[in-house]
């Protein structure tokens, strides 16, 4: 009996029951199956009966096609139920991870969508996997192999999450991973290798060395990242940096970022001196070796001396005041000093600032992408990135020198180490002198600092502002209350709103005027100003919020929903006595808007 033929017919019957029974009349797929069923009916009566029912369905003489389709489906399903198979042939094998603390207690209905998310493509998979992780579903053994398969996923977030979950199984899974690892594999096998290292460490030393010797490029890259933890890596490093494959050379240089061995350091310096120096810049910048610092300082001293000599001699053209190759090398040396808190480097950068007149003539347009306009400003920028008190004090004193060349660096340094009142009194005058280049620098610097740090607005009378810091805290800045009114007067509304304080009538009036001009039509611009009004303690802030909502809801602004969550969060900042006003207005809104407003209103009510 040809059971496979019945399965094909069952599939077609299901298709027609979904699409519609009338489509069965003259269906070419059913006609294709009919001759085979008739032939099978010569030896099996049940097939003869099925072929007769099928023929009547394709070319009905009387009756409804739906009745005939249902009758055929019932017979086919009955035959398959009694004659079909529910398993597959094969030998039984012991489960590999018998040492793992896992089970198979979870129903397949819960497992299937998780397994599909790990094994298939499509959107929404990451959320399914994360939810399953929270629920503890991955304690089931049947998800182990889908997780290992997911390590090869191109969508890196899924692969990273699978890596994290597998790591949670503990060391016992290393044996299973070994059996699934292939030296010739791709990214999935590379991740397996990294997972084995995380779980087993040096116990699998031989595997890691073999992976570097005979693995694919992806596997070798992972192996090299692991091998940096072994003393033998120092001898291998030189050869790895000469490998014909760029990916291997880059992996070796990345691995060397934490290696402070003489052989490695000497090779890094050798590469830096050669034509391929750009490839080693990042490693030279972060490697902790004292030898590298000494080399950089020696090269920097020589480079500075040569550049100053050329500038002093006056032999070079006006547009090219120094040799480009010399400047390029000096620039690379300085780049490798970035972020190092070293006294020798501080003293050298201080020396560079003493030669501001000369170094400000060296434009970096030919050797840089524009982060620093001149070599002089590069030295100041590197002092800023040192994040030490002595470096910031040096910069803060240079603010009014050299025609404002260091103004942005000096202002940022002063914000971190000087009292807020002193910073305001020193730099606010630049804003009152009109729309000048210096005023733009101060506003741009202040904006960058305020939007990248937590901000504390402090009165000049606050005694805590006069304490000298012992270190640079990049997480928070203190700003004088007087900045907001000044910023309001020069039209910097959003920045003024951010820095306003209670009772700041100048900023309050300015923000109200801005909202009045725009009439709340642009919520993107309105939200920061409303937040500023609330922060300043404006007593009618709730009315402003409701007017803003009312206008945008009535005008059916298409983007209102995008900003509604932000408005709801702003409402939570209002004084608690506004709760009833918000709850009353919520009755006029649609379901979604009302729900968010009620939530915000109830939040305020709890604060009363």
PDB file of N, CA and C in Angstrom, residues 397-479:
ATOM      1  N   UNK A 397      43.651  77.641  32.995  1.00  0.00           N
ATOM      2  CA  UNK A 397      44.392  78.900  33.034  1.00  0.00           C
ATOM      3  C   UNK A 397      44.679  79.442  31.636  1.00  0.00           C
ATOM      4  N   UNK A 398      44.484  78.621  30.614  1.00  0.00           N
ATOM      5  CA  UNK A 398      44.842  79.041  29.249  1.00  0.00           C
ATOM      6  C   UNK A 398      43.654  79.598  28.472  1.00  0.00           C
ATOM      7  N   UNK A 399      42.519  79.784  29.145  1.00  0.00           N
ATOM      8  CA  UNK A 399      41.297  80.165  28.439  1.00  0.00           C
ATOM      9  C   UNK A 399      41.378  81.484  27.709  1.00  0.00           C
ATOM     10  N   UNK A 400      41.943  82.506  28.327  1.00  0.00           N
ATOM     11  CA  UNK A 400      41.963  83.845  27.726  1.00  0.00           C
ATOM     12  C   UNK A 400      43.251  84.137  26.971  1.00  0.00           C
ATOM     13  N   UNK A 401      44.120  83.146  26.866  1.00  0.00           N
ATOM     14  CA  UNK A 401      45.387  83.353  26.165  1.00  0.00           C
ATOM     15  C   UNK A 401      45.273  82.946  24.693  1.00  0.00           C
ATOM     16  N   UNK A 402      46.201  83.416  23.894  1.00  0.00           N
ATOM     17  CA  UNK A 402      46.327  83.018  22.485  1.00  0.00           C
ATOM     18  C   UNK A 402      45.036  83.255  21.696  1.00  0.00           C
ATOM     19  N   UNK A 403      44.382  84.379  22.001  1.00  0.00           N
ATOM     20  CA  UNK A 403      43.198  84.806  21.249  1.00  0.00           C
ATOM     21  C   UNK A 403      42.099  83.736  21.220  1.00  0.00           C
ATOM     22  N   UNK A 404      41.912  83.046  22.333  1.00  0.00           N
ATOM     23  CA  UNK A 404      40.829  82.065  22.438  1.00  0.00           C
ATOM     24  C   UNK A 404      41.084  80.750  21.731  1.00  0.00           C
ATOM     25  N   UNK A 405      42.331  80.449  21.395  1.00  0.00           N
ATOM     26  CA  UNK A 405      42.642  79.206  20.691  1.00  0.00           C
ATOM     27  C   UNK A 405      42.238  77.983  21.511  1.00  0.00           C
ATOM     28  N   UNK A 406      42.387  78.094  22.833  1.00  0.00           N
ATOM     29  CA  UNK A 406      42.075  76.975  23.721  1.00  0.00           C
ATOM     30  C   UNK A 406      40.759  77.169  24.466  1.00  0.00           C
ATOM     31  N   UNK A 407      39.911  78.057  23.993  1.00  0.00           N
ATOM     32  CA  UNK A 407      38.727  78.445  24.757  1.00  0.00           C
ATOM     33  C   UNK A 407      37.822  77.258  25.085  1.00  0.00           C
ATOM     34  N   UNK A 408      37.525  76.415  24.119  1.00  0.00           N
ATOM     35  CA  UNK A 408      36.620  75.290  24.380  1.00  0.00           C
ATOM     36  C   UNK A 408      37.224  74.276  25.347  1.00  0.00           C
ATOM     37  N   UNK A 409      38.540  74.039  25.232  1.00  0.00           N
ATOM     38  CA  UNK A 409      39.196  73.098  26.146  1.00  0.00           C
ATOM     39  C   UNK A 409      39.257  73.686  27.559  1.00  0.00           C
ATOM     40  N   UNK A 410      39.567  74.983  27.636  1.00  0.00           N
ATOM     41  CA  UNK A 410      39.679  75.636  28.937  1.00  0.00           C
ATOM     42  C   UNK A 410      38.320  75.687  29.645  1.00  0.00           C
ATOM     43  N   UNK A 411      37.263  75.981  28.874  1.00  0.00           N
ATOM     44  CA  UNK A 411      35.934  76.070  29.474  1.00  0.00           C
ATOM     45  C   UNK A 411      35.498  74.710  30.028  1.00  0.00           C
ATOM     46  N   UNK A 412      35.691  73.641  29.258  1.00  0.00           N
ATOM     47  CA  UNK A 412      35.294  72.307  29.731  1.00  0.00           C
ATOM     48  C   UNK A 412      36.084  71.913  30.969  1.00  0.00           C
ATOM     49  N   UNK A 413      37.386  72.206  30.973  1.00  0.00           N
ATOM     50  CA  UNK A 413      38.202  71.874  32.142  1.00  0.00           C
ATOM     51  C   UNK A 413      37.732  72.663  33.366  1.00  0.00           C
ATOM     52  N   UNK A 414      37.425  73.941  33.171  1.00  0.00           N
ATOM     53  CA  UNK A 414      36.998  74.793  34.286  1.00  0.00           C
ATOM     54  C   UNK A 414      35.694  74.295  34.898  1.00  0.00           C
ATOM     55  N   UNK A 415      34.771  73.799  34.065  1.00  0.00           N
ATOM     56  CA  UNK A 415      33.483  73.301  34.565  1.00  0.00           C
ATOM     57  C   UNK A 415      33.694  72.189  35.579  1.00  0.00           C
ATOM     58  N   UNK A 416      34.717  71.374  35.390  1.00  0.00           N
ATOM     59  CA  UNK A 416      34.948  70.222  36.267  1.00  0.00           C
ATOM     60  C   UNK A 416      35.746  70.558  37.523  1.00  0.00           C
ATOM     61  N   UNK A 417      36.584  71.587  37.481  1.00  0.00           N
ATOM     62  CA  UNK A 417      37.466  71.820  38.638  1.00  0.00           C
ATOM     63  C   UNK A 417      37.270  73.166  39.323  1.00  0.00           C
ATOM     64  N   UNK A 418      36.556  74.094  38.683  1.00  0.00           N
ATOM     65  CA  UNK A 418      36.358  75.412  39.284  1.00  0.00           C
ATOM     66  C   UNK A 418      34.952  75.513  39.883  1.00  0.00           C
ATOM     67  N   UNK A 419      34.765  76.387  40.891  1.00  0.00           N
ATOM     68  CA  UNK A 419      33.420  76.603  41.443  1.00  0.00           C
ATOM     69  C   UNK A 419      32.477  77.106  40.336  1.00  0.00           C
ATOM     70  N   UNK A 420      31.222  76.646  40.310  1.00  0.00           N
ATOM     71  CA  UNK A 420      30.284  77.071  39.266  1.00  0.00           C
ATOM     72  C   UNK A 420      30.151  78.591  39.151  1.00  0.00           C
ATOM     73  N   UNK A 421      30.183  79.281  40.291  1.00  0.00           N
ATOM     74  CA  UNK A 421      30.063  80.744  40.257  1.00  0.00           C
ATOM     75  C   UNK A 421      31.250  81.366  39.523  1.00  0.00           C
ATOM     76  N   UNK A 422      32.448  80.843  39.773  1.00  0.00           N
ATOM     77  CA  UNK A 422      33.651  81.373  39.119  1.00  0.00           C
ATOM     78  C   UNK A 422      33.617  81.100  37.613  1.00  0.00           C
ATOM     79  N   UNK A 423      33.135  79.917  37.222  1.00  0.00           N
ATOM     80  CA  UNK A 423      33.027  79.583  35.801  1.00  0.00           C
ATOM     81  C   UNK A 423      32.074  80.558  35.107  1.00  0.00           C
ATOM     82  N   UNK A 424      30.934  80.835  35.763  1.00  0.00           N
ATOM     83  CA  UNK A 424      29.966  81.756  35.173  1.00  0.00           C
ATOM     84  C   UNK A 424      30.566  83.151  35.022  1.00  0.00           C
ATOM     85  N   UNK A 425      31.198  83.623  36.064  1.00  0.00           N
ATOM     86  CA  UNK A 425      31.737  84.988  36.043  1.00  0.00           C
ATOM     87  C   UNK A 425      32.873  85.130  35.036  1.00  0.00           C
ATOM     88  N   UNK A 426      33.589  84.043  34.774  1.00  0.00           N
ATOM     89  CA  UNK A 426      34.708  84.091  33.821  1.00  0.00           C
ATOM     90  C   UNK A 426      34.238  84.014  32.370  1.00  0.00           C
ATOM     91  N   UNK A 427      33.218  83.192  32.108  1.00  0.00           N
ATOM     92  CA  UNK A 427      32.875  82.871  30.716  1.00  0.00           C
ATOM     93  C   UNK A 427      31.541  83.415  30.224  1.00  0.00           C
ATOM     94  N   UNK A 428      30.643  83.818  31.103  1.00  0.00           N
ATOM     95  CA  UNK A 428      29.331  84.286  30.642  1.00  0.00           C
ATOM     96  C   UNK A 428      29.427  85.563  29.830  1.00  0.00           C
ATOM     97  N   UNK A 429      30.472  86.361  30.074  1.00  0.00           N
ATOM     98  CA  UNK A 429      30.645  87.604  29.331  1.00  0.00           C
ATOM     99  C   UNK A 429      30.782  87.393  27.832  1.00  0.00           C
ATOM    100  N   UNK A 430      31.260  86.226  27.436  1.00  0.00           N
ATOM    101  CA  UNK A 430      31.392  85.962  25.997  1.00  0.00           C
ATOM    102  C   UNK A 430      30.023  85.929  25.308  1.00  0.00           C
ATOM    103  N   UNK A 431      28.966  85.579  26.072  1.00  0.00           N
ATOM    104  CA  UNK A 431      27.639  85.468  25.475  1.00  0.00           C
ATOM    105  C   UNK A 431      26.972  86.819  25.310  1.00  0.00           C
ATOM    106  N   UNK A 432      27.348  87.782  26.132  1.00  0.00           N
ATOM    107  CA  UNK A 432      26.695  89.093  26.084  1.00  0.00           C
ATOM    108  C   UNK A 432      27.334  90.007  25.055  1.00  0.00           C
ATOM    109  N   UNK A 433      28.399  89.575  24.428  1.00  0.00           N
ATOM    110  CA  UNK A 433      29.094  90.421  23.457  1.00  0.00           C
ATOM    111  C   UNK A 433      28.596  90.259  22.036  1.00  0.00           C
ATOM    112  N   UNK A 434      27.452  89.609  21.863  1.00  0.00           N
ATOM    113  CA  UNK A 434      26.911  89.412  20.518  1.00  0.00           C
ATOM    114  C   UNK A 434      27.217  88.026  19.999  1.00  0.00           C
ATOM    115  N   UNK A 435      26.773  87.787  18.772  1.00  0.00           N
ATOM    116  CA  UNK A 435      26.918  86.470  18.138  1.00  0.00           C
ATOM    117  C   UNK A 435      28.317  86.329  17.536  1.00  0.00           C
ATOM    118  N   UNK A 436      29.314  86.150  18.427  1.00  0.00           N
ATOM    119  CA  UNK A 436      30.697  86.056  17.986  1.00  0.00           C
ATOM    120  C   UNK A 436      31.152  84.602  17.951  1.00  0.00           C
ATOM    121  N   UNK A 437      32.341  84.396  17.398  1.00  0.00           N
ATOM    122  CA  UNK A 437      32.893  83.042  17.335  1.00  0.00           C
ATOM    123  C   UNK A 437      33.097  82.481  18.740  1.00  0.00           C
ATOM    124  N   UNK A 438      33.513  83.346  19.671  1.00  0.00           N
ATOM    125  CA  UNK A 438      33.759  82.879  21.039  1.00  0.00           C
ATOM    126  C   UNK A 438      32.458  82.520  21.753  1.00  0.00           C
ATOM    127  N   UNK A 439      31.399  83.299  21.506  1.00  0.00           N
ATOM    128  CA  UNK A 439      30.119  82.976  22.137  1.00  0.00           C
ATOM    129  C   UNK A 439      29.595  81.643  21.617  1.00  0.00           C
ATOM    130  N   UNK A 440      29.791  81.372  20.341  1.00  0.00           N
ATOM    131  CA  UNK A 440      29.367  80.095  19.762  1.00  0.00           C
ATOM    132  C   UNK A 440      30.139  78.935  20.380  1.00  0.00           C
ATOM    133  N   UNK A 441      31.430  79.160  20.651  1.00  0.00           N
ATOM    134  CA  UNK A 441      32.242  78.110  21.275  1.00  0.00           C
ATOM    135  C   UNK A 441      31.729  77.787  22.669  1.00  0.00           C
ATOM    136  N   UNK A 442      31.433  78.827  23.467  1.00  0.00           N
ATOM    137  CA  UNK A 442      30.952  78.599  24.831  1.00  0.00           C
ATOM    138  C   UNK A 442      29.604  77.888  24.819  1.00  0.00           C
ATOM    139  N   UNK A 443      28.686  78.330  23.955  1.00  0.00           N
ATOM    140  CA  UNK A 443      27.359  77.708  23.885  1.00  0.00           C
ATOM    141  C   UNK A 443      27.467  76.259  23.440  1.00  0.00           C
ATOM    142  N   UNK A 444      28.277  75.995  22.420  1.00  0.00           N
ATOM    143  CA  UNK A 444      28.456  74.630  21.915  1.00  0.00           C
ATOM    144  C   UNK A 444      29.064  73.726  22.990  1.00  0.00           C
ATOM    145  N   UNK A 445      30.066  74.231  23.698  1.00  0.00           N
ATOM    146  CA  UNK A 445      30.712  73.439  24.751  1.00  0.00           C
ATOM    147  C   UNK A 445      29.749  73.166  25.901  1.00  0.00           C
ATOM    148  N   UNK A 446      28.998  74.197  26.298  1.00  0.00           N
ATOM    149  CA  UNK A 446      28.044  74.037  27.398  1.00  0.00           C
ATOM    150  C   UNK A 446      26.946  73.048  27.019  1.00  0.00           C
ATOM    151  N   UNK A 447      26.476  73.128  25.785  1.00  0.00           N
ATOM    152  CA  UNK A 447      25.442  72.206  25.316  1.00  0.00           C
ATOM    153  C   UNK A 447      25.963  70.766  25.346  1.00  0.00           C
ATOM    154  N   UNK A 448      27.173  70.565  24.845  1.00  0.00           N
ATOM    155  CA  UNK A 448      27.757  69.225  24.844  1.00  0.00           C
ATOM    156  C   UNK A 448      27.915  68.658  26.241  1.00  0.00           C
ATOM    157  N   UNK A 449      28.334  69.495  27.185  1.00  0.00           N
ATOM    158  CA  UNK A 449      28.524  69.039  28.561  1.00  0.00           C
ATOM    159  C   UNK A 449      27.188  68.715  29.234  1.00  0.00           C
ATOM    160  N   UNK A 450      26.191  69.564  29.003  1.00  0.00           N
ATOM    161  CA  UNK A 450      24.910  69.386  29.694  1.00  0.00           C
ATOM    162  C   UNK A 450      24.118  68.201  29.166  1.00  0.00           C
ATOM    163  N   UNK A 451      24.269  67.897  27.879  1.00  0.00           N
ATOM    164  CA  UNK A 451      23.504  66.788  27.317  1.00  0.00           C
ATOM    165  C   UNK A 451      24.235  65.448  27.420  1.00  0.00           C
ATOM    166  N   UNK A 452      25.475  65.452  27.907  1.00  0.00           N
ATOM    167  CA  UNK A 452      26.216  64.199  28.048  1.00  0.00           C
ATOM    168  C   UNK A 452      26.536  63.876  29.506  1.00  0.00           C
ATOM    169  N   UNK A 453      26.081  64.711  30.425  1.00  0.00           N
ATOM    170  CA  UNK A 453      26.323  64.490  31.853  1.00  0.00           C
ATOM    171  C   UNK A 453      25.045  64.748  32.652  1.00  0.00           C
ATOM    172  N   UNK A 454      25.026  64.212  33.864  1.00  0.00           N
ATOM    173  CA  UNK A 454      23.989  64.615  34.804  1.00  0.00           C
ATOM    174  C   UNK A 454      24.309  66.041  35.244  1.00  0.00           C
ATOM    175  N   UNK A 455      23.290  66.904  35.328  1.00  0.00           N
ATOM    176  CA  UNK A 455      23.515  68.323  35.619  1.00  0.00           C
ATOM    177  C   UNK A 455      22.874  68.697  36.952  1.00  0.00           C
ATOM    178  N   UNK A 456      23.646  69.388  37.783  1.00  0.00           N
ATOM    179  CA  UNK A 456      23.125  69.915  39.038  1.00  0.00           C
ATOM    180  C   UNK A 456      23.229  71.436  38.968  1.00  0.00           C
ATOM    181  N   UNK A 457      22.071  72.111  39.017  1.00  0.00           N
ATOM    182  CA  UNK A 457      22.049  73.572  38.963  1.00  0.00           C
ATOM    183  C   UNK A 457      22.182  74.099  40.388  1.00  0.00           C
ATOM    184  N   UNK A 458      23.239  74.904  40.628  1.00  0.00           N
ATOM    185  CA  UNK A 458      23.597  75.299  41.991  1.00  0.00           C
ATOM    186  C   UNK A 458      23.661  76.817  42.096  1.00  0.00           C
ATOM    187  N   UNK A 459      23.168  77.323  43.208  1.00  0.00           N
ATOM    188  CA  UNK A 459      23.241  78.756  43.483  1.00  0.00           C
ATOM    189  C   UNK A 459      24.665  79.142  43.864  1.00  0.00           C
ATOM    190  N   UNK A 460      25.043  80.363  43.544  1.00  0.00           N
ATOM    191  CA  UNK A 460      26.388  80.846  43.873  1.00  0.00           C
ATOM    192  C   UNK A 460      26.625  80.873  45.373  1.00  0.00           C
ATOM    193  N   UNK A 461      25.533  80.941  46.146  1.00  0.00           N
ATOM    194  CA  UNK A 461      25.665  80.996  47.605  1.00  0.00           C
ATOM    195  C   UNK A 461      25.892  79.633  48.237  1.00  0.00           C
ATOM    196  N   UNK A 462      25.802  78.574  47.445  1.00  0.00           N
ATOM    197  CA  UNK A 462      25.977  77.212  47.981  1.00  0.00           C
ATOM    198  C   UNK A 462      27.442  76.994  48.358  1.00  0.00           C
ATOM    199  N   UNK A 463      27.755  76.767  49.637  1.00  0.00           N
ATOM    200  CA  UNK A 463      29.156  76.623  50.071  1.00  0.00           C
ATOM    201  C   UNK A 463      29.837  75.368  49.528  1.00  0.00           C
ATOM    202  N   UNK A 464      29.055  74.360  49.155  1.00  0.00           N
ATOM    203  CA  UNK A 464      29.659  73.105  48.682  1.00  0.00           C
ATOM    204  C   UNK A 464      30.355  73.263  47.342  1.00  0.00           C
ATOM    205  N   UNK A 465      30.116  74.379  46.663  1.00  0.00           N
ATOM    206  CA  UNK A 465      30.693  74.561  45.322  1.00  0.00           C
ATOM    207  C   UNK A 465      32.146  75.024  45.364  1.00  0.00           C
ATOM    208  N   UNK A 466      32.647  75.373  46.524  1.00  0.00           N
ATOM    209  CA  UNK A 466      34.009  75.893  46.623  1.00  0.00           C
ATOM    210  C   UNK A 466      35.048  74.832  46.940  1.00  0.00           C
ATOM    211  N   UNK A 467      34.621  73.567  47.019  1.00  0.00           N
ATOM    212  CA  UNK A 467      35.543  72.483  47.351  1.00  0.00           C
ATOM    213  C   UNK A 467      36.335  72.075  46.106  1.00  0.00           C
ATOM    214  N   UNK A 468      37.667  72.010  46.245  1.00  0.00           N
ATOM    215  CA  UNK A 468      38.506  71.621  45.117  1.00  0.00           C
ATOM    216  C   UNK A 468      38.457  70.100  44.938  1.00  0.00           C
ATOM    217  N   UNK A 469      38.190  69.630  43.727  1.00  0.00           N
ATOM    218  CA  UNK A 469      38.082  68.180  43.515  1.00  0.00           C
ATOM    219  C   UNK A 469      39.442  67.493  43.589  1.00  0.00           C
ATOM    220  N   UNK A 470      39.437  66.243  44.020  1.00  0.00           N
ATOM    221  CA  UNK A 470      40.681  65.466  44.057  1.00  0.00           C
ATOM    222  C   UNK A 470      40.805  64.586  42.811  1.00  0.00           C
ATOM    223  N   UNK A 471      39.706  64.444  42.082  1.00  0.00           N
ATOM    224  CA  UNK A 471      39.712  63.687  40.834  1.00  0.00           C
ATOM    225  C   UNK A 471      38.627  64.251  39.931  1.00  0.00           C
ATOM    226  N   UNK A 472      38.667  63.858  38.665  1.00  0.00           N
ATOM    227  CA  UNK A 472      37.698  64.363  37.690  1.00  0.00           C
ATOM    228  C   UNK A 472      36.535  63.381  37.583  1.00  0.00           C
ATOM    229  N   UNK A 473      35.340  63.863  37.942  1.00  0.00           N
ATOM    230  CA  UNK A 473      34.135  63.043  37.844  1.00  0.00           C
ATOM    231  C   UNK A 473      33.402  63.406  36.559  1.00  0.00           C
ATOM    232  N   UNK A 474      33.459  62.507  35.579  1.00  0.00           N
ATOM    233  CA  UNK A 474      32.849  62.776  34.281  1.00  0.00           C
ATOM    234  C   UNK A 474      31.361  62.442  34.254  1.00  0.00           C
ATOM    235  N   UNK A 475      30.802  62.041  35.376  1.00  0.00           N
ATOM    236  CA  UNK A 475      29.401  61.646  35.379  1.00  0.00           C
ATOM    237  C   UNK A 475      28.451  62.776  35.700  1.00  0.00           C
ATOM    238  N   UNK A 476      28.950  63.869  36.319  1.00  0.00           N
ATOM    239  CA  UNK A 476      28.058  64.937  36.772  1.00  0.00           C
ATOM    240  C   UNK A 476      28.785  66.279  36.739  1.00  0.00           C
ATOM    241  N   UNK A 477      28.060  67.319  36.391  1.00  0.00           N
ATOM    242  CA  UNK A 477      28.625  68.664  36.423  1.00  0.00           C
ATOM    243  C   UNK A 477      27.694  69.573  37.219  1.00  0.00           C
ATOM    244  N   UNK A 478      28.275  70.593  37.840  1.00  0.00           N
ATOM    245  CA  UNK A 478      27.505  71.595  38.571  1.00  0.00           C
ATOM    246  C   UNK A 478      27.530  72.892  37.771  1.00  0.00           C
ATOM    247  N   UNK A 479      26.366  73.518  37.615  1.00  0.00           N
ATOM    248  CA  UNK A 479      26.233  74.720  36.796  1.00  0.00           C
ATOM    249  C   UNK A 479      25.539  75.806  37.601  1.00  0.00           C
TER     250      UNK A 479
END
